[in-house]
XYZ file of C-alpha atoms in Angstrom:
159
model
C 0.000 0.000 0.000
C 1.599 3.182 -1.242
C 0.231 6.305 1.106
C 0.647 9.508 -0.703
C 1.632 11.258 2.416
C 3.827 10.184 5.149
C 2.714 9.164 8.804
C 4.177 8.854 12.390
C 3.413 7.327 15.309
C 4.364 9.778 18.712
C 5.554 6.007 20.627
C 7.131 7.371 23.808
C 7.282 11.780 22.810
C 7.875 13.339 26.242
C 7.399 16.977 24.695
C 3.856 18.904 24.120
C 2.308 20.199 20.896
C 2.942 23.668 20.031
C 0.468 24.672 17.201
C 1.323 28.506 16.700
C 2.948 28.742 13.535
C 1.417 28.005 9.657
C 2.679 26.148 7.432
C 4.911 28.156 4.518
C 5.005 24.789 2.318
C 2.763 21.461 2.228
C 4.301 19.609 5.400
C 4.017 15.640 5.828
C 3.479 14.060 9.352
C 6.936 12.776 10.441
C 8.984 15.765 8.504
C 11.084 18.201 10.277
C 10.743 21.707 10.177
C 12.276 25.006 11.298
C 9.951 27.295 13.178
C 10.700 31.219 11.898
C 8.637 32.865 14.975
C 9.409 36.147 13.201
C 7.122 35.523 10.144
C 5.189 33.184 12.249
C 5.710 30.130 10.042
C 6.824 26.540 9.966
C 9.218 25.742 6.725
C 11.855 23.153 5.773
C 15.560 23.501 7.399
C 18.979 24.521 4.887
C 20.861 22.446 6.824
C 21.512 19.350 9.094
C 22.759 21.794 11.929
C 19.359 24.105 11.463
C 17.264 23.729 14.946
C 14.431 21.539 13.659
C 10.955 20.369 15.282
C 9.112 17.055 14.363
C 5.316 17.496 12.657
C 2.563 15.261 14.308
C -0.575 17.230 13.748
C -3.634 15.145 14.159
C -5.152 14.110 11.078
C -8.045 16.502 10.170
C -9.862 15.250 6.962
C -13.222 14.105 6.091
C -12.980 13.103 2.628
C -11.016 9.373 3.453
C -10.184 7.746 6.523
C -6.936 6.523 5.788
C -4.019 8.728 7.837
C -1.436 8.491 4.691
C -4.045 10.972 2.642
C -3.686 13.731 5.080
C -1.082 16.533 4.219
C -0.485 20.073 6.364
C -1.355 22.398 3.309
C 0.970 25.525 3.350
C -1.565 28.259 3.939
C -4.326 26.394 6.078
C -5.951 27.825 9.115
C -5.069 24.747 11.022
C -1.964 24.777 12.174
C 0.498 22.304 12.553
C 1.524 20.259 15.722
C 5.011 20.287 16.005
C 7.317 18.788 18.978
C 10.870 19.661 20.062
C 13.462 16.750 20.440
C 14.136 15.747 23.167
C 16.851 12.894 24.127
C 15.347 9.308 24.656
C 11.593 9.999 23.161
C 11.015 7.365 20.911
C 8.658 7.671 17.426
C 7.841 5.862 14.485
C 7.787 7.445 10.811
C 7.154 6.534 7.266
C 8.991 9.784 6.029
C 12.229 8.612 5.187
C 15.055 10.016 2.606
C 17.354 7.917 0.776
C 19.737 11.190 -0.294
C 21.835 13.116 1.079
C 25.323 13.669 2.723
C 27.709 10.972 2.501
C 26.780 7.512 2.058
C 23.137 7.408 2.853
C 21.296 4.054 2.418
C 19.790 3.723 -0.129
C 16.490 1.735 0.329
C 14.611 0.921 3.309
C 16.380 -2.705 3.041
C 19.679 -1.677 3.400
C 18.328 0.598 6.853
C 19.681 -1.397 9.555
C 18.994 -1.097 13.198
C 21.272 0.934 15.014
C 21.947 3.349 12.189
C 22.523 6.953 13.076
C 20.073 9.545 11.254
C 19.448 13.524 10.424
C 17.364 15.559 8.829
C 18.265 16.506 5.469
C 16.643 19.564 3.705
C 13.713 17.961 2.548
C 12.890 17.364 6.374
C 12.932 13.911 6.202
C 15.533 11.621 7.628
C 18.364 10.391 5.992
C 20.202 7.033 7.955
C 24.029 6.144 7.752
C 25.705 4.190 9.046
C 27.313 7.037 11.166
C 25.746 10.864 11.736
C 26.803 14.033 10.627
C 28.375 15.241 13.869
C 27.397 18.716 13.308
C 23.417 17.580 12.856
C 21.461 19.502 15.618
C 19.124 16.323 15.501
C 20.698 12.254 15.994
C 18.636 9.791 15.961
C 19.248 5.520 16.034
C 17.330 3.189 14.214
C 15.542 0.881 17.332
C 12.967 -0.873 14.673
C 11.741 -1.608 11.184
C 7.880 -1.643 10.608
C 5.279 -0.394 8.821
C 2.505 2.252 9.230
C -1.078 1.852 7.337
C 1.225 -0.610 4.794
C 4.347 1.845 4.161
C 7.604 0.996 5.360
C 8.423 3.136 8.492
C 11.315 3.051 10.913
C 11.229 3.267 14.744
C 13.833 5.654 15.893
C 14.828 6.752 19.143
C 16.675 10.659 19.974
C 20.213 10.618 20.309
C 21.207 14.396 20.510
């Protein structure tokens, strides 16, 4: 099953929701995002050491019932939930890169656990088999599963 938008799964998120801030472009559950609190939006980082936040908002649609159809248009009146890392929370995403920086795997099969990720510019993650030390975001691979059919990984926060 091939979900046109990407999902995640808050497994153990210590952090709460912060909703203030629209959307500048169409944002995917499970990307990461850069809040600019001076123009009072949410929008996708220019680099791996850019202070990102993780979107969860809860699925608002009435037209299908299926979470992977659900997008956070750029624009909307509802606002996206986003969360701050926080070291040791634990969630589960389908939004996954496979470019990017050196050496990033390059399929969901070659993902193993205990691979080191960060957020490319696209805001999704991108695993290796080591991090970008200067990433403001680390996470490890704990799992492999899937999410409404698409392949997700479980990840835990390093840094």
């Amino acid at each position: 099953m091939a979900n046109k938008y990407g999902i995640v799964r808050l497994d153990r998120v210590s952090g709460t929701p912060d909703g203030r801030l629209k959307a500048k472009v169409d944002l995917e559950n499970g990307q990461f995002v850069v809040q600019d609190e001076v123009n009072g939006e949410l929008k996708l980082p220019t680099s791996v050491a850019d202070r990102v936040v993780l979107v969860a908002s809860v699925c608002h649609q009435y037209e299908s019932m299926n979470e992977g159809d659900f997008i956070n248009k750029a624009g909307s009146n509802l606002k996206p939930r986003t969360y701050e890392k926080i070291a040791g929370d634990i969630f589960t995403a389908t939004t996954i890169g496979y470019t990017g920086g050196t050496s990033p795997r390059s399929d969901f099969n070659s993902i193993q656990v205990g691979d080191q990720g960060h957020v490319q510019s696209s805001g999704k993650l991108v695993f290796y088999a080591a991090a970008d030390t200067t990433a403001y975001l680390t996470v490890e691979v704990i799992g492999k599963t899937k999410l409404n059919g698409d392949n997700a990984v479980q990840v835990k926060i390093v840094k």
